[in-house]
Each structure stands twice: as C-alpha cells, then as structure tokens.
mmCIF file of N, CA and C in Angstrom:
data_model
loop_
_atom_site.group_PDB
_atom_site.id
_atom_site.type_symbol
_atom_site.label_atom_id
_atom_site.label_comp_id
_atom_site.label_asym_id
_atom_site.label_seq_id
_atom_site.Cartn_x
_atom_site.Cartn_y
_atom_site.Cartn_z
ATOM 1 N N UNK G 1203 115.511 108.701 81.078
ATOM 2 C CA UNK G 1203 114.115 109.055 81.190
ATOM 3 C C UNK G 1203 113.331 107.855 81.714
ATOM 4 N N UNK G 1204 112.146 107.665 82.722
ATOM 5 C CA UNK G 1204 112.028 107.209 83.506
ATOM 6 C C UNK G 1204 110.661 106.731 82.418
ATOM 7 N N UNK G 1205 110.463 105.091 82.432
ATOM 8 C CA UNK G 1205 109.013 104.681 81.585
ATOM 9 C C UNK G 1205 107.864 104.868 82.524
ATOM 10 N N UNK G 1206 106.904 105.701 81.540
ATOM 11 C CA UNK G 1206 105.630 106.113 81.976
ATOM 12 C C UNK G 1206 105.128 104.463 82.826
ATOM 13 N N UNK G 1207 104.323 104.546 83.470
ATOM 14 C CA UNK G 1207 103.144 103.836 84.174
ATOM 15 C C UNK G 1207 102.399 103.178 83.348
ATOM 16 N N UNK G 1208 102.108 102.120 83.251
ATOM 17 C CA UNK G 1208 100.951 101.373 82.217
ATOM 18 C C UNK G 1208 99.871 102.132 82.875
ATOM 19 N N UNK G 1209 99.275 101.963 83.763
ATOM 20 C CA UNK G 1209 98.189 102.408 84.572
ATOM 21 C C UNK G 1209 98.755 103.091 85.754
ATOM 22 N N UNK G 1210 98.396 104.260 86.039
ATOM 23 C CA UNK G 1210 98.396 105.126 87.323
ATOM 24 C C UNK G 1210 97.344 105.342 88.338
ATOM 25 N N UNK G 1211 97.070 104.654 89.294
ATOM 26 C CA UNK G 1211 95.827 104.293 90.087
ATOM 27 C C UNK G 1211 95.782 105.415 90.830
ATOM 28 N N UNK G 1212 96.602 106.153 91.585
ATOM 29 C CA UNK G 1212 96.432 107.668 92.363
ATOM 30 C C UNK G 1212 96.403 108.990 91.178
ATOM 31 N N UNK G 1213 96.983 108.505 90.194
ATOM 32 C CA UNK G 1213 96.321 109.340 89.515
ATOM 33 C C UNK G 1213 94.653 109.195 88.963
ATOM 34 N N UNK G 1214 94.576 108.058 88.929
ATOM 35 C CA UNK G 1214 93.264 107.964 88.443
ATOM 36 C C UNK G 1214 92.437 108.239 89.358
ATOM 37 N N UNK G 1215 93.097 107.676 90.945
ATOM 38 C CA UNK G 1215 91.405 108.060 91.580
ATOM 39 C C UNK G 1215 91.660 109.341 91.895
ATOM 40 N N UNK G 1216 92.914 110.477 92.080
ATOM 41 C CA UNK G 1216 92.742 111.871 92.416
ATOM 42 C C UNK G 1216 92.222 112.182 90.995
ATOM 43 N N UNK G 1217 92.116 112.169 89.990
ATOM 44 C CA UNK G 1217 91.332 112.701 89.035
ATOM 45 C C UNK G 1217 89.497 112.469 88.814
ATOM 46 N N UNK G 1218 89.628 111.458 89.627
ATOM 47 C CA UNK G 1218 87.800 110.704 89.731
ATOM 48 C C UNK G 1218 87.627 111.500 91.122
ATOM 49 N N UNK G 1219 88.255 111.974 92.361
ATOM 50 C CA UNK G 1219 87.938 111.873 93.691
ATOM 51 C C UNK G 1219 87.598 110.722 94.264
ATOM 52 N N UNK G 1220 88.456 109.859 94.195
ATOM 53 C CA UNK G 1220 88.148 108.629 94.669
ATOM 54 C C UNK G 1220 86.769 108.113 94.868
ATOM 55 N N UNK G 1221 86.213 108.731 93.772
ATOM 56 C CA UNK G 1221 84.713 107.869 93.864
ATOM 57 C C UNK G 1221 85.163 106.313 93.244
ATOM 58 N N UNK G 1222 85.088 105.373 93.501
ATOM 59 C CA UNK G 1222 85.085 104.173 92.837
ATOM 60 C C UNK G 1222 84.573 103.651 92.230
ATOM 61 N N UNK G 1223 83.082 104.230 92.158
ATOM 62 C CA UNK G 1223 81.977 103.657 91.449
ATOM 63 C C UNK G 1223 82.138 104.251 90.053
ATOM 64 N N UNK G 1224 82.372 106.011 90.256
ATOM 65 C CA UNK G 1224 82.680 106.494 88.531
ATOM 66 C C UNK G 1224 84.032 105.858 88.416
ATOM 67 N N UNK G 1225 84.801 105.407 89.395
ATOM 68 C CA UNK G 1225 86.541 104.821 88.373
ATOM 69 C C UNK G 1225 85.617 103.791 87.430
ATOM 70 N N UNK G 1226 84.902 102.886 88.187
ATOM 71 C CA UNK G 1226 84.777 101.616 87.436
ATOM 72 C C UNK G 1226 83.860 101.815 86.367
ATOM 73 N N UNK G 1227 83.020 102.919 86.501
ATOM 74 C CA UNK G 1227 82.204 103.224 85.307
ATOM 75 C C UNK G 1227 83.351 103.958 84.159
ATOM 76 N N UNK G 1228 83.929 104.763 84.011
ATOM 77 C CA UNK G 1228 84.820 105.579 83.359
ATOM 78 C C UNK G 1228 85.397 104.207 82.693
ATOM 79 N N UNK G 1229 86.642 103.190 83.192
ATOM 80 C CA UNK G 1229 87.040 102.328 83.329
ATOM 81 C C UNK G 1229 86.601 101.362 81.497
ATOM 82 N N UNK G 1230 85.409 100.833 82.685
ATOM 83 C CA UNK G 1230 84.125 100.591 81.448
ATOM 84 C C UNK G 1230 83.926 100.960 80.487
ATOM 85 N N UNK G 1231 83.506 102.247 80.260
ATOM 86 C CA UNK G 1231 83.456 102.823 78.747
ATOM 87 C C UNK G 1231 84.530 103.117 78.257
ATOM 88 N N UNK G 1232 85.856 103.428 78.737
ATOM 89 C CA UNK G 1232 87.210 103.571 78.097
ATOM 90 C C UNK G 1232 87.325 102.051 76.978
ATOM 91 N N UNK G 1233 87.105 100.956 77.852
ATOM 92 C CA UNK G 1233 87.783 100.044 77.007
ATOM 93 C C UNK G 1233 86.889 100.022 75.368
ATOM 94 N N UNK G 1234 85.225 99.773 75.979
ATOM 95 C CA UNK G 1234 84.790 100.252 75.233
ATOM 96 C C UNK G 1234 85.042 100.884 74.055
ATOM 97 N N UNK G 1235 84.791 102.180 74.095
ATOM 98 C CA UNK G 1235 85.168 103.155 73.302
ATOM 99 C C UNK G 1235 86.388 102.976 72.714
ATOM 100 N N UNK G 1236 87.103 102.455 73.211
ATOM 101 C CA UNK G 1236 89.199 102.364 72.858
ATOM 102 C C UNK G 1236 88.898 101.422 71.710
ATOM 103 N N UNK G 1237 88.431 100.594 71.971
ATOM 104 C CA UNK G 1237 88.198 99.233 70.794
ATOM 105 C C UNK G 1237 87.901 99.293 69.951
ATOM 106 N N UNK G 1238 86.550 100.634 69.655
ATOM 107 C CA UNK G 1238 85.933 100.812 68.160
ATOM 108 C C UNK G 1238 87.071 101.819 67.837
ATOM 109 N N UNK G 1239 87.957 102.846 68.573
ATOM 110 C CA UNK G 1239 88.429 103.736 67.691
ATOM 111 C C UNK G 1239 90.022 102.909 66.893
ATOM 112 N N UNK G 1240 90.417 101.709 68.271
ATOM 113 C CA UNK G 1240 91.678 100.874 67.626
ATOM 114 C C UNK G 1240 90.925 100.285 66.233
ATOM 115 N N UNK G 1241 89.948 99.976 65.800
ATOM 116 C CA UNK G 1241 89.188 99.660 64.659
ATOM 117 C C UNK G 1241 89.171 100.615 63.796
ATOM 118 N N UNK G 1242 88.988 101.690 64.194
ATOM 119 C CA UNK G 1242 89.032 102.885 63.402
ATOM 120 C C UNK G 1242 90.266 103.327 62.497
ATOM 121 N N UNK G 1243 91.291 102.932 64.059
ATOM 122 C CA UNK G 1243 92.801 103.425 63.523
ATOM 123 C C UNK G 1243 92.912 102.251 62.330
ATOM 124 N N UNK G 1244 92.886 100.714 63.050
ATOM 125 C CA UNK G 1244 93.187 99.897 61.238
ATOM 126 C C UNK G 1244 92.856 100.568 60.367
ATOM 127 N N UNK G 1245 91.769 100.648 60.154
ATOM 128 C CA UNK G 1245 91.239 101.370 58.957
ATOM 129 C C UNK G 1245 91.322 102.302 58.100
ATOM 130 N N UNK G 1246 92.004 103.233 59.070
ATOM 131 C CA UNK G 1246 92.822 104.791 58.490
ATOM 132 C C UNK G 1246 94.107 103.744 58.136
ATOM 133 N N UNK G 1247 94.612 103.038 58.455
ATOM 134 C CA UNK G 1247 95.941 102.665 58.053
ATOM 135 C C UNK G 1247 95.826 101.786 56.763
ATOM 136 N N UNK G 1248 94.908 101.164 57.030
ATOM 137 C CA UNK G 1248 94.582 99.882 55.762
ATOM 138 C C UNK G 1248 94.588 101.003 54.448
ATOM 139 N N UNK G 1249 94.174 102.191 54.664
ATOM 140 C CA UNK G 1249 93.220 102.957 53.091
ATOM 141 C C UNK G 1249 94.133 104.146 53.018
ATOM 142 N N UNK G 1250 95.074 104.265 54.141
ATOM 143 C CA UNK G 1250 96.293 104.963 54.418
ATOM 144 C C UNK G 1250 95.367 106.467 54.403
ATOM 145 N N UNK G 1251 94.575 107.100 55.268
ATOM 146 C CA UNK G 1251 93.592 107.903 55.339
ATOM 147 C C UNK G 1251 94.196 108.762 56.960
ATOM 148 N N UNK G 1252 95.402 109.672 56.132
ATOM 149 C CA UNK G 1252 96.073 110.128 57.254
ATOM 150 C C UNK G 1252 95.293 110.922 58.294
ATOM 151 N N UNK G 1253 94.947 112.114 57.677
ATOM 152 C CA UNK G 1253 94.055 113.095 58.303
ATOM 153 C C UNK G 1253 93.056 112.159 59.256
ATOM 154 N N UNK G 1254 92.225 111.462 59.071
ATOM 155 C CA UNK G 1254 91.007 110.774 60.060
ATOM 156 C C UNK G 1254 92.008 109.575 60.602
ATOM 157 N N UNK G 1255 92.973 109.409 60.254
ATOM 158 C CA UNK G 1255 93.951 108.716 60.857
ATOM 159 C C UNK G 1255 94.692 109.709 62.698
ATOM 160 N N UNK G 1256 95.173 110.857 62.159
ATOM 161 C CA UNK G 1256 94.956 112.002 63.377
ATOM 162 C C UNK G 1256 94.035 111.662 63.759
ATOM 163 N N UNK G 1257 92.752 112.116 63.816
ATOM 164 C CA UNK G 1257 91.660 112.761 64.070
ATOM 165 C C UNK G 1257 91.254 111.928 65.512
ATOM 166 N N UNK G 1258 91.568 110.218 64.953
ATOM 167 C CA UNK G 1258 90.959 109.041 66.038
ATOM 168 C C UNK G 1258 91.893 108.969 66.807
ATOM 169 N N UNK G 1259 93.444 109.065 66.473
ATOM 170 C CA UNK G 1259 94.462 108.943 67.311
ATOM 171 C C UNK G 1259 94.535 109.925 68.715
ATOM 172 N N UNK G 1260 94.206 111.169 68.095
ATOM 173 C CA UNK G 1260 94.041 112.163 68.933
ATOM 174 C C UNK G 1260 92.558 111.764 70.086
ATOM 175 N N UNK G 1261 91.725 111.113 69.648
ATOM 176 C CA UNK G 1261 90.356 111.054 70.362
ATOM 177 C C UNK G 1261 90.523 110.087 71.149
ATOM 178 N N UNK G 1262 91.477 109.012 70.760
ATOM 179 C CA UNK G 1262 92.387 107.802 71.705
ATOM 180 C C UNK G 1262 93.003 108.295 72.740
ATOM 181 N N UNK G 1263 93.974 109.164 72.269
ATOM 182 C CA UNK G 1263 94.883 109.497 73.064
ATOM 183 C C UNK G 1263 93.898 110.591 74.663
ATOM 184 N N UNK G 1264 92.838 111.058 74.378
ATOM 185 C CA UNK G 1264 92.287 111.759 75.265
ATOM 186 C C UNK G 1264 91.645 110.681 76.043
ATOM 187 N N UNK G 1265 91.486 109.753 75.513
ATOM 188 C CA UNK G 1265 90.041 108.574 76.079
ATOM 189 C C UNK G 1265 91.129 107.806 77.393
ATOM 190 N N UNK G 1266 92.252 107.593 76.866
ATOM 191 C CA UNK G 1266 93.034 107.054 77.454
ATOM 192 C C UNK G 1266 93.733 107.760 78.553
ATOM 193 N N UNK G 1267 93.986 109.267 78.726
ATOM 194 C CA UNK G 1267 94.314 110.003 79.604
ATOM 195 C C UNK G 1267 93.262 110.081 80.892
ATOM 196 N N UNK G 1268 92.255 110.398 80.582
ATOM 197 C CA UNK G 1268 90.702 110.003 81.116
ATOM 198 C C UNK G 1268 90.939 108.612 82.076
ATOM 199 N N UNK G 1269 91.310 107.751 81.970
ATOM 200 C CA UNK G 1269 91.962 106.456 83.412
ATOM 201 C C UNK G 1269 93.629 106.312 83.265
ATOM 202 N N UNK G 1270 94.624 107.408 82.947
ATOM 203 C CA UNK G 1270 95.455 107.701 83.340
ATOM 204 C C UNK G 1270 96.698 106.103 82.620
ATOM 205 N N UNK G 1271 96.162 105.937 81.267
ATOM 206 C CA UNK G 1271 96.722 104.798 81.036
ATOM 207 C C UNK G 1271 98.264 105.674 79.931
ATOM 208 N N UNK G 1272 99.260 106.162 81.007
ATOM 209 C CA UNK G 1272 100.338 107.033 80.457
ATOM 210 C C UNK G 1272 101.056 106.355 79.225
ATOM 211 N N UNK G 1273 101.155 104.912 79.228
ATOM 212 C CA UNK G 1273 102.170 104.513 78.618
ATOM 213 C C UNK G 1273 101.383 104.429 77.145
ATOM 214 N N UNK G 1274 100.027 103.852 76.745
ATOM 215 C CA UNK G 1274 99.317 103.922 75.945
ATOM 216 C C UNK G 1274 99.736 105.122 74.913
ATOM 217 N N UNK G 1275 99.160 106.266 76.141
ATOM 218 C CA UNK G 1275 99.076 107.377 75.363
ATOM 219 C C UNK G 1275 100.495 107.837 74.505
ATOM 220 N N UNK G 1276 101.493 107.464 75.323
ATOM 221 C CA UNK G 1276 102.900 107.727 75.160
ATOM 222 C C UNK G 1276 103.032 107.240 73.575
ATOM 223 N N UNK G 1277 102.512 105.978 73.693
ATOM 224 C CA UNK G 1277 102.844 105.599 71.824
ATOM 225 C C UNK G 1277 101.426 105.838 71.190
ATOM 226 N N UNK G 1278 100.290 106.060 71.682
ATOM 227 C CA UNK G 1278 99.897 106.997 70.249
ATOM 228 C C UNK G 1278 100.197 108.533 70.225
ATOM 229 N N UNK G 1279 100.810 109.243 70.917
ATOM 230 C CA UNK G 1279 101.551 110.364 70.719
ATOM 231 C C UNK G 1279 102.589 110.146 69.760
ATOM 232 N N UNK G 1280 103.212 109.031 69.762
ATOM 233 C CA UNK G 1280 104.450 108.416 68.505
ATOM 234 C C UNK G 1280 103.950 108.130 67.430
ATOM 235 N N UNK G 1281 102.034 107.630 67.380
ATOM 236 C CA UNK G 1281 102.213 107.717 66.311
ATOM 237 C C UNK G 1281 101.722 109.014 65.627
ATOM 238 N N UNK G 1282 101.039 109.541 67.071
ATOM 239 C CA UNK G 1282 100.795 110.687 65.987
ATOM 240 C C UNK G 1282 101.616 111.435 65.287
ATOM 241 N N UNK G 1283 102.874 111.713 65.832
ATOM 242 C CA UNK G 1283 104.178 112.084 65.090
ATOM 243 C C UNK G 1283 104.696 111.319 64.125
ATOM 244 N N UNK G 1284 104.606 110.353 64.136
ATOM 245 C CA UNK G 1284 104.928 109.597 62.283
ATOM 246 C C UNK G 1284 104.075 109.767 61.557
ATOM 247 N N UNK G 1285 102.439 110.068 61.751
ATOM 248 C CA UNK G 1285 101.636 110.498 60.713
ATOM 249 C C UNK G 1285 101.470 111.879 60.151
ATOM 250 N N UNK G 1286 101.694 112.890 61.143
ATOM 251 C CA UNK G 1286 102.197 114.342 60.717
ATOM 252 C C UNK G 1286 103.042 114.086 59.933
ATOM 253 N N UNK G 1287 104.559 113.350 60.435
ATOM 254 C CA UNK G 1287 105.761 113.657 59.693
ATOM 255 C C UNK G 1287 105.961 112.841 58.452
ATOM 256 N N UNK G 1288 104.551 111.897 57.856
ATOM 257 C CA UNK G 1288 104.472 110.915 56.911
ATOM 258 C C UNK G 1288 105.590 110.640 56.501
ATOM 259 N N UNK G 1289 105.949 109.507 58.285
ATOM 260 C CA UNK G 1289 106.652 108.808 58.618
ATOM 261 C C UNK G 1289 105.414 107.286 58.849
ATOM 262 N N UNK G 1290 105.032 106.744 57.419
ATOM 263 C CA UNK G 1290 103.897 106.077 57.347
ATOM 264 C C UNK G 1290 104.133 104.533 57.890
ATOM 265 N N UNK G 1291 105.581 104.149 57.303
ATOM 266 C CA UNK G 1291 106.194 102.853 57.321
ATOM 267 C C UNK G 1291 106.309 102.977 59.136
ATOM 268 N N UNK G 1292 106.360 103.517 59.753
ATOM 269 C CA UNK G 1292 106.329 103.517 61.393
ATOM 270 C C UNK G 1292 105.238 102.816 61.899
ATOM 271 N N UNK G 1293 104.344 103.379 60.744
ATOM 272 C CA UNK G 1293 102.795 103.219 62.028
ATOM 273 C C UNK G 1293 102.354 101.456 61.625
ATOM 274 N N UNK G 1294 102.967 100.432 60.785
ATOM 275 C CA UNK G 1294 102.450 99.440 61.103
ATOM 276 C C UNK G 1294 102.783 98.754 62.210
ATOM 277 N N UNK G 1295 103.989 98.920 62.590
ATOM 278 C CA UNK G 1295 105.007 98.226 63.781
ATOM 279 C C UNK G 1295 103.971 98.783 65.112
ATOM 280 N N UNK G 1296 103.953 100.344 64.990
ATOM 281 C CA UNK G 1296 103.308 100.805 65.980
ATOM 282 C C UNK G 1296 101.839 100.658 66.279
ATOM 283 N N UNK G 1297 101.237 100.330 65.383
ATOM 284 C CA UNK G 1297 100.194 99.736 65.142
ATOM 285 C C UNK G 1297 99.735 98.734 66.172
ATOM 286 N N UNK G 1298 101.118 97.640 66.019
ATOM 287 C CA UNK G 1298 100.576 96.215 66.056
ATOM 288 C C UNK G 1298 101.197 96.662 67.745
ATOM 289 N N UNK G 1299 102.250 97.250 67.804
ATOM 290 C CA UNK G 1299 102.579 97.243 69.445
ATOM 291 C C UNK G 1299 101.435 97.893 70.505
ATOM 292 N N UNK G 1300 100.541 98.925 69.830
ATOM 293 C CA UNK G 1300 99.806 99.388 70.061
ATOM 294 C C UNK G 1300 98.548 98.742 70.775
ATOM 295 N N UNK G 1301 98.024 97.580 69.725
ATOM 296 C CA UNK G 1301 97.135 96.778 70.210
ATOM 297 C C UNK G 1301 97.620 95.930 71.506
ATOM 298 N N UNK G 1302 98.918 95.293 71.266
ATOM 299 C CA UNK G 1302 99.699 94.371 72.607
ATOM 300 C C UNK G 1302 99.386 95.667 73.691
ATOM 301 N N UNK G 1303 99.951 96.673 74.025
ATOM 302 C CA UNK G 1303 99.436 97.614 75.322
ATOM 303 C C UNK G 1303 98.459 97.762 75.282
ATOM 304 N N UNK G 1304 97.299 98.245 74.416
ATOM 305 C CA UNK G 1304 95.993 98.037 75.024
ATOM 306 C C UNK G 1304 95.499 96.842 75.669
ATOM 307 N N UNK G 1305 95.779 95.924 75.243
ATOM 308 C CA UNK G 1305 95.699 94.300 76.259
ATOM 309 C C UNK G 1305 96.099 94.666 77.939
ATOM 310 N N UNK G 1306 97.486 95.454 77.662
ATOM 311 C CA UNK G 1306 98.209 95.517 79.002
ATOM 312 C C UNK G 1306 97.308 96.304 79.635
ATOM 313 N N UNK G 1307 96.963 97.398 79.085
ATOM 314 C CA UNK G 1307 96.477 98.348 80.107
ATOM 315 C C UNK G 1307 94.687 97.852 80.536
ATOM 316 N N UNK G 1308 93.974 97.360 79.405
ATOM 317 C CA UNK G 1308 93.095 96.621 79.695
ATOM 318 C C UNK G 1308 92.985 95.831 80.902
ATOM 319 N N UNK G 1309 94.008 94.675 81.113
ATOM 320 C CA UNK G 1309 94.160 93.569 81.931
ATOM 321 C C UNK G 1309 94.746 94.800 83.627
ATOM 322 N N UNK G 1310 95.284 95.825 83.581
ATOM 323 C CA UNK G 1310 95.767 96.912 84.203
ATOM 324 C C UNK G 1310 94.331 97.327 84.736
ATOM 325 N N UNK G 1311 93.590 97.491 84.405
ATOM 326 C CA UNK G 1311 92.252 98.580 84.784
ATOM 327 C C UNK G 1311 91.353 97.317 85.169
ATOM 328 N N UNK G 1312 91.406 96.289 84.903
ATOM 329 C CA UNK G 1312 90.226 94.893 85.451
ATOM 330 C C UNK G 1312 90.867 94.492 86.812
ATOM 331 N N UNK G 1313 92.412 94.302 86.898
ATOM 332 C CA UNK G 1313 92.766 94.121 88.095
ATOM 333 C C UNK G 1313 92.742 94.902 89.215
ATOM 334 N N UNK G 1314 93.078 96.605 88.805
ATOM 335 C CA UNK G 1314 93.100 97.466 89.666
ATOM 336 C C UNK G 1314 91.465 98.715 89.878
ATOM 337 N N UNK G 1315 90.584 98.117 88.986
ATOM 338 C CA UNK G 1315 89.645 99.194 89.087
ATOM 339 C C UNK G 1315 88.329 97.871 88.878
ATOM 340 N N UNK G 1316 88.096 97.231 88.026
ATOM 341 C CA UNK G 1316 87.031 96.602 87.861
ATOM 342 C C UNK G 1316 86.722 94.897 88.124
ATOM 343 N N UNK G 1317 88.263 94.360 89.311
ATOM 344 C CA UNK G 1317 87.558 93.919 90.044
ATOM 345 C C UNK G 1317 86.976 93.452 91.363
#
C-alpha cells in the first residue's frame, strides 16, 4: 500500500480552482484552527474524555482534508479507531506522532502555498 502524500498540491488547488489567493487563505486558517483543536485533543486525552475526544478528532480530520493534508488525516483516522475501540493506551504514542506531522504538514503548506 502506497503512503498517502503529506500535502497534495493538485489536489488542493483542483479542490480551491486554482484560485491561490483562497489556497493561501484556507491554508491560513487550517493551521490555525488545527492548533486549538490539537489542544483540544490533549485535553480529551489528559481527562481521558472519549466521546469529545471523537467529536474534535473528527472536526480535525475534516479541517485537514479541506488543504488535502492525506497523511495527517490518515493517523487521526487511527486514532479515531483506537478511541471507538477503547484502544486508549494507542492514543498517547499517536498523540505525540500526531503533533510531529502537523509540524510536517505545516512546514508542507508554508513552502508550497504560503510562500
């Protein structure tokens, strides 16, 4: 099986219409937004608060499809499946790998969209 794309740039701009101005705006508020909900996710994990633990993962996982960041999404789809399957001891590892790819895909979307 072939590893997803950190960032997919033809996907992103056939999903924008190659406007560039909304990539880099979209772009923008993704990281944004990604940051308070990775805050969010600690937090469901710290108080072990499965359900709103879903809830943000799932709202991640859309925010992140939105600039086409596949590989991201790929592991919070993993974790969302260890928190259904309270498979709990998963999600710190995934957690912490979690934050390292958002860096990637971050540093991914500044090089290829915002600057």
């Amino acid at each position: 099986m072939l590893e997803p794309k950190i960032f997919d740039n033809a996907d992103y701009e056939s999903r924008l219409a190659c406007n560039h101005e909304l990539m880099a705006l979209v772009a923008s508020e993704f990281i944004k937004e990604a940051e308070g909900l990775l805050v969010e996710l600690s937090r469901h994990i710290q108080y072990q608060d499965w359900v709103n633990f879903a809830l943000v993962a799932h709202r991640l996982k859309g925010a992140a499809l939105e600039v086409s960041g596949y590989r991201f999404c790929q592991l919070i789809s993993k974790m969302e499946r260890h928190a259904l399957q309270s498979d709990h001891q998963s999600l710190g590892e995934d957690h912490r790998h979690l934050k390292s790819e958002f860096i990637v895909l971050v540093k991914a979307l500044k090089l290829d969209i915002l600057s």
